[in-house]
PDB file of C-alpha atoms in Angstrom:
ATOM      1  CA  UNK A   1      31.919 187.871 133.982  1.00  0.00           C
ATOM      2  CA  UNK A   2      28.129 188.861 134.444  1.00  0.00           C
ATOM      3  CA  UNK A   3      27.059 184.882 134.671  1.00  0.00           C
ATOM      4  CA  UNK A   4      25.030 185.293 137.827  1.00  0.00           C
ATOM      5  CA  UNK A   5      28.019 182.855 139.444  1.00  0.00           C
ATOM      6  CA  UNK A   6      30.562 185.219 138.930  1.00  0.00           C
ATOM      7  CA  UNK A   7      27.696 188.169 140.047  1.00  0.00           C
ATOM      8  CA  UNK A   8      26.894 185.601 142.805  1.00  0.00           C
ATOM      9  CA  UNK A   9      30.854 186.279 143.838  1.00  0.00           C
ATOM     10  CA  UNK A  10      31.432 190.060 142.865  1.00  0.00           C
ATOM     11  CA  UNK A  11      28.392 192.321 142.221  1.00  0.00           C
ATOM     12  CA  UNK A  12      30.258 194.222 140.153  1.00  0.00           C
ATOM     13  CA  UNK A  13      30.397 191.787 137.273  1.00  0.00           C
ATOM     14  CA  UNK A  14      34.060 191.970 137.517  1.00  0.00           C
ATOM     15  CA  UNK A  15      37.739 190.848 138.317  1.00  0.00           C
ATOM     16  CA  UNK A  16      39.193 190.130 139.366  1.00  0.00           C
ATOM     17  CA  UNK A  17      38.013 187.635 142.132  1.00  0.00           C
ATOM     18  CA  UNK A  18      39.848 185.496 144.661  1.00  0.00           C
ATOM     19  CA  UNK A  19      37.908 182.500 146.303  1.00  0.00           C
ATOM     20  CA  UNK A  20      40.486 180.653 149.220  1.00  0.00           C
ATOM     21  CA  UNK A  21      38.420 177.708 151.116  1.00  0.00           C
ATOM     22  CA  UNK A  22      34.710 179.805 152.140  1.00  0.00           C
ATOM     23  CA  UNK A  23      36.407 183.194 151.564  1.00  0.00           C
ATOM     24  CA  UNK A  24      35.836 185.139 148.222  1.00  0.00           C
ATOM     25  CA  UNK A  25      36.920 188.818 148.126  1.00  0.00           C
ATOM     26  CA  UNK A  26      36.881 191.278 145.176  1.00  0.00           C
ATOM     27  CA  UNK A  27      39.353 194.101 144.368  1.00  0.00           C
ATOM     28  CA  UNK A  28      43.001 193.655 143.659  1.00  0.00           C
ATOM     29  CA  UNK A  29      43.943 195.652 146.235  1.00  0.00           C
ATOM     30  CA  UNK A  30      42.294 193.823 149.351  1.00  0.00           C
ATOM     31  CA  UNK A  31      43.358 190.719 147.651  1.00  0.00           C
ATOM     32  CA  UNK A  32      46.661 191.730 147.511  1.00  0.00           C
ATOM     33  CA  UNK A  33      46.353 192.891 151.289  1.00  0.00           C
ATOM     34  CA  UNK A  34      44.690 189.954 151.930  1.00  0.00           C
ATOM     35  CA  UNK A  35      47.401 187.552 150.852  1.00  0.00           C
ATOM     36  CA  UNK A  36      49.997 189.767 151.562  1.00  0.00           C
ATOM     37  CA  UNK A  37      48.750 189.198 155.649  1.00  0.00           C
ATOM     38  CA  UNK A  38      48.956 185.097 155.145  1.00  0.00           C
ATOM     39  CA  UNK A  39      52.051 184.718 153.516  1.00  0.00           C
ATOM     40  CA  UNK A  40      55.575 186.072 154.066  1.00  0.00           C
ATOM     41  CA  UNK A  41      57.429 188.752 151.684  1.00  0.00           C
ATOM     42  CA  UNK A  42      55.027 191.424 151.440  1.00  0.00           C
ATOM     43  CA  UNK A  43      54.322 193.142 154.381  1.00  0.00           C
ATOM     44  CA  UNK A  44      57.716 194.626 156.532  1.00  0.00           C
ATOM     45  CA  UNK A  45      57.047 192.607 160.102  1.00  0.00           C
ATOM     46  CA  UNK A  46      58.521 196.171 161.967  1.00  0.00           C
ATOM     47  CA  UNK A  47      54.590 197.867 162.203  1.00  0.00           C
ATOM     48  CA  UNK A  48      55.981 201.668 161.085  1.00  0.00           C
ATOM     49  CA  UNK A  49      57.238 199.085 157.609  1.00  0.00           C
ATOM     50  CA  UNK A  50      53.917 197.426 156.869  1.00  0.00           C
ATOM     51  CA  UNK A  51      51.714 200.610 157.763  1.00  0.00           C
ATOM     52  CA  UNK A  52      54.482 202.467 154.775  1.00  0.00           C
ATOM     53  CA  UNK A  53      53.231 199.028 152.182  1.00  0.00           C
ATOM     54  CA  UNK A  54      49.649 199.026 152.632  1.00  0.00           C
ATOM     55  CA  UNK A  55      49.559 203.326 152.224  1.00  0.00           C
ATOM     56  CA  UNK A  56      52.015 202.598 149.194  1.00  0.00           C
ATOM     57  CA  UNK A  57      49.422 199.834 147.910  1.00  0.00           C
ATOM     58  CA  UNK A  58      46.333 202.183 149.028  1.00  0.00           C
ATOM     59  CA  UNK A  59      48.526 205.418 146.874  1.00  0.00           C
ATOM     60  CA  UNK A  60      49.154 203.134 143.843  1.00  0.00           C
ATOM     61  CA  UNK A  61      45.382 202.879 142.968  1.00  0.00           C
ATOM     62  CA  UNK A  62      43.265 205.579 144.745  1.00  0.00           C
ATOM     63  CA  UNK A  63      46.524 208.299 143.505  1.00  0.00           C
ATOM     64  CA  UNK A  64      48.394 206.527 140.748  1.00  0.00           C
ATOM     65  CA  UNK A  65      45.675 204.628 139.129  1.00  0.00           C
ATOM     66  CA  UNK A  66      43.217 206.950 138.063  1.00  0.00           C
ATOM     67  CA  UNK A  67      44.362 208.729 135.584  1.00  0.00           C
ATOM     68  CA  UNK A  68      46.448 206.232 133.887  1.00  0.00           C
ATOM     69  CA  UNK A  69      42.490 204.891 133.539  1.00  0.00           C
ATOM     70  CA  UNK A  70      41.308 208.240 132.608  1.00  0.00           C
ATOM     71  CA  UNK A  71      43.789 207.843 129.760  1.00  0.00           C
ATOM     72  CA  UNK A  72      42.877 203.914 128.632  1.00  0.00           C
ATOM     73  CA  UNK A  73      38.713 205.711 128.760  1.00  0.00           C
ATOM     74  CA  UNK A  74      39.616 208.237 126.647  1.00  0.00           C
ATOM     75  CA  UNK A  75      41.866 206.226 124.244  1.00  0.00           C
ATOM     76  CA  UNK A  76      39.773 202.689 124.186  1.00  0.00           C
ATOM     77  CA  UNK A  77      35.958 204.040 124.737  1.00  0.00           C
ATOM     78  CA  UNK A  78      35.888 208.028 124.122  1.00  0.00           C
ATOM     79  CA  UNK A  79      38.651 207.679 120.995  1.00  0.00           C
ATOM     80  CA  UNK A  80      35.290 208.367 118.670  1.00  0.00           C
ATOM     81  CA  UNK A  81      33.933 211.772 120.599  1.00  0.00           C
ATOM     82  CA  UNK A  82      34.841 214.879 119.181  1.00  0.00           C
ATOM     83  CA  UNK A  83      36.304 216.463 122.319  1.00  0.00           C
ATOM     84  CA  UNK A  84      39.040 213.401 123.102  1.00  0.00           C
ATOM     85  CA  UNK A  85      41.596 215.602 120.894  1.00  0.00           C
ATOM     86  CA  UNK A  86      41.311 218.016 122.954  1.00  0.00           C
ATOM     87  CA  UNK A  87      40.707 215.090 125.808  1.00  0.00           C
ATOM     88  CA  UNK A  88      44.184 212.856 125.491  1.00  0.00           C
ATOM     89  CA  UNK A  89      46.624 215.854 125.977  1.00  0.00           C
ATOM     90  CA  UNK A  90      44.637 217.238 129.727  1.00  0.00           C
ATOM     91  CA  UNK A  91      45.313 213.596 130.856  1.00  0.00           C
ATOM     92  CA  UNK A  92      48.482 212.650 129.331  1.00  0.00           C
ATOM     93  CA  UNK A  93      49.393 216.201 131.606  1.00  0.00           C
ATOM     94  CA  UNK A  94      47.197 214.632 134.651  1.00  0.00           C
ATOM     95  CA  UNK A  95      49.623 210.885 134.628  1.00  0.00           C
ATOM     96  CA  UNK A  96      53.630 212.938 133.832  1.00  0.00           C
ATOM     97  CA  UNK A  97      52.381 215.207 136.885  1.00  0.00           C
ATOM     98  CA  UNK A  98      51.919 211.795 139.323  1.00  0.00           C
ATOM     99  CA  UNK A  99      55.240 210.241 137.625  1.00  0.00           C
ATOM    100  CA  UNK A 100      57.126 213.009 138.457  1.00  0.00           C
ATOM    101  CA  UNK A 101      55.993 213.232 141.635  1.00  0.00           C
ATOM    102  CA  UNK A 102      56.879 209.144 141.909  1.00  0.00           C
ATOM    103  CA  UNK A 103      59.694 209.376 140.259  1.00  0.00           C
ATOM    104  CA  UNK A 104      60.990 211.626 142.548  1.00  0.00           C
ATOM    105  CA  UNK A 105      59.947 210.200 145.206  1.00  0.00           C
ATOM    106  CA  UNK A 106      61.518 206.670 143.669  1.00  0.00           C
ATOM    107  CA  UNK A 107      64.992 208.499 142.589  1.00  0.00           C
ATOM    108  CA  UNK A 108      67.584 205.444 143.038  1.00  0.00           C
ATOM    109  CA  UNK A 109      66.094 203.633 145.522  1.00  0.00           C
ATOM    110  CA  UNK A 110      64.952 200.048 144.042  1.00  0.00           C
ATOM    111  CA  UNK A 111      61.464 200.028 145.899  1.00  0.00           C
ATOM    112  CA  UNK A 112      59.231 202.174 147.659  1.00  0.00           C
ATOM    113  CA  UNK A 113      60.294 201.643 150.745  1.00  0.00           C
ATOM    114  CA  UNK A 114      63.650 199.868 151.281  1.00  0.00           C
ATOM    115  CA  UNK A 115      62.456 195.595 150.663  1.00  0.00           C
ATOM    116  CA  UNK A 116      60.195 194.832 148.029  1.00  0.00           C
ATOM    117  CA  UNK A 117      56.234 194.989 149.423  1.00  0.00           C
ATOM    118  CA  UNK A 118      52.637 194.797 148.255  1.00  0.00           C
ATOM    119  CA  UNK A 119      53.024 198.612 148.230  1.00  0.00           C
ATOM    120  CA  UNK A 120      55.387 197.600 144.815  1.00  0.00           C
ATOM    121  CA  UNK A 121      53.425 195.152 143.906  1.00  0.00           C
ATOM    122  CA  UNK A 122      50.330 197.366 142.990  1.00  0.00           C
ATOM    123  CA  UNK A 123      52.428 200.396 141.919  1.00  0.00           C
ATOM    124  CA  UNK A 124      54.611 197.792 139.425  1.00  0.00           C
ATOM    125  CA  UNK A 125      51.072 196.533 137.793  1.00  0.00           C
ATOM    126  CA  UNK A 126      49.464 200.983 137.847  1.00  0.00           C
ATOM    127  CA  UNK A 127      52.451 201.746 135.838  1.00  0.00           C
ATOM    128  CA  UNK A 128      52.482 198.907 133.663  1.00  0.00           C
ATOM    129  CA  UNK A 129      49.275 199.764 131.965  1.00  0.00           C
ATOM    130  CA  UNK A 130      51.747 203.294 130.769  1.00  0.00           C
ATOM    131  CA  UNK A 131      53.692 200.707 128.287  1.00  0.00           C
ATOM    132  CA  UNK A 132      51.558 201.283 125.015  1.00  0.00           C
ATOM    133  CA  UNK A 133      51.272 204.885 125.594  1.00  0.00           C
ATOM    134  CA  UNK A 134      55.252 205.721 125.333  1.00  0.00           C
ATOM    135  CA  UNK A 135      54.503 207.553 129.103  1.00  0.00           C
ATOM    136  CA  UNK A 136      56.785 205.582 130.996  1.00  0.00           C
ATOM    137  CA  UNK A 137      59.475 205.737 128.332  1.00  0.00           C
ATOM    138  CA  UNK A 138      59.799 209.138 129.541  1.00  0.00           C
ATOM    139  CA  UNK A 139      60.782 208.258 133.220  1.00  0.00           C
ATOM    140  CA  UNK A 140      63.589 206.162 132.927  1.00  0.00           C
ATOM    141  CA  UNK A 141      64.050 205.852 136.708  1.00  0.00           C
ATOM    142  CA  UNK A 142      60.832 204.278 136.697  1.00  0.00           C
ATOM    143  CA  UNK A 143      61.009 202.334 133.423  1.00  0.00           C
ATOM    144  CA  UNK A 144      63.530 200.408 135.636  1.00  0.00           C
ATOM    145  CA  UNK A 145      61.698 200.256 139.003  1.00  0.00           C
ATOM    146  CA  UNK A 146      58.448 198.422 136.392  1.00  0.00           C
ATOM    147  CA  UNK A 147      61.060 196.027 134.773  1.00  0.00           C
ATOM    148  CA  UNK A 148      62.804 194.916 138.540  1.00  0.00           C
ATOM    149  CA  UNK A 149      58.957 194.253 139.668  1.00  0.00           C
ATOM    150  CA  UNK A 150      58.024 192.484 136.449  1.00  0.00           C
ATOM    151  CA  UNK A 151      62.148 190.407 137.242  1.00  0.00           C
ATOM    152  CA  UNK A 152      61.357 189.132 140.112  1.00  0.00           C
ATOM    153  CA  UNK A 153      60.185 185.511 140.111  1.00  0.00           C
ATOM    154  CA  UNK A 154      56.689 185.225 141.370  1.00  0.00           C
ATOM    155  CA  UNK A 155      56.157 187.688 138.700  1.00  0.00           C
ATOM    156  CA  UNK A 156      57.251 185.812 136.602  1.00  0.00           C
ATOM    157  CA  UNK A 157      55.578 182.258 137.799  1.00  0.00           C
ATOM    158  CA  UNK A 158      51.688 184.327 138.126  1.00  0.00           C
ATOM    159  CA  UNK A 159      52.057 185.931 134.472  1.00  0.00           C
ATOM    160  CA  UNK A 160      52.545 182.543 133.079  1.00  0.00           C
ATOM    161  CA  UNK A 161      50.129 181.087 134.934  1.00  0.00           C
ATOM    162  CA  UNK A 162      47.232 184.345 134.097  1.00  0.00           C
ATOM    163  CA  UNK A 163      48.631 183.236 130.767  1.00  0.00           C
ATOM    164  CA  UNK A 164      47.719 179.895 130.816  1.00  0.00           C
ATOM    165  CA  UNK A 165      44.711 180.941 131.615  1.00  0.00           C
ATOM    166  CA  UNK A 166      43.821 182.979 128.903  1.00  0.00           C
ATOM    167  CA  UNK A 167      45.207 181.292 126.643  1.00  0.00           C
ATOM    168  CA  UNK A 168      42.828 180.070 124.234  1.00  0.00           C
ATOM    169  CA  UNK A 169      41.342 176.346 123.868  1.00  0.00           C
ATOM    170  CA  UNK A 170      42.914 174.178 121.341  1.00  0.00           C
TER     171      UNK A 170
END
């Protein structure tokens, strides 16, 4: 990811990077929004519903994901620091606040705002990061929401394609 070829596409040397013709995009939200605007099924036609789907996309990335990424930082990058054990419960509590709010909003609905949208796609992908932590198990409604997202045929195809790309050679 730090090779000059990749850095010419993504100045921060991260993934994902999306190329379509002469267009190069980076940042997951931008990529999903671009795809959603050009292919049916991820953004509703009705203007207000479309705006809400975009809102949920941003909420996933800007409100729900940051404390989840913080958990990954504490557990992976800072696990050997003397203050890590004290910091971990604080981070877990911040995540629980967001999950409480999200679970209350979702209620017993299948998706965040009626039909499945780009907002759900992003929220499911963000919540998946919690699987190993056990936090998602504390929220059966959210766990079921994630399972519905993973069960979608498009998700299964995308995950299989990603697994094929990441498979070791041989």
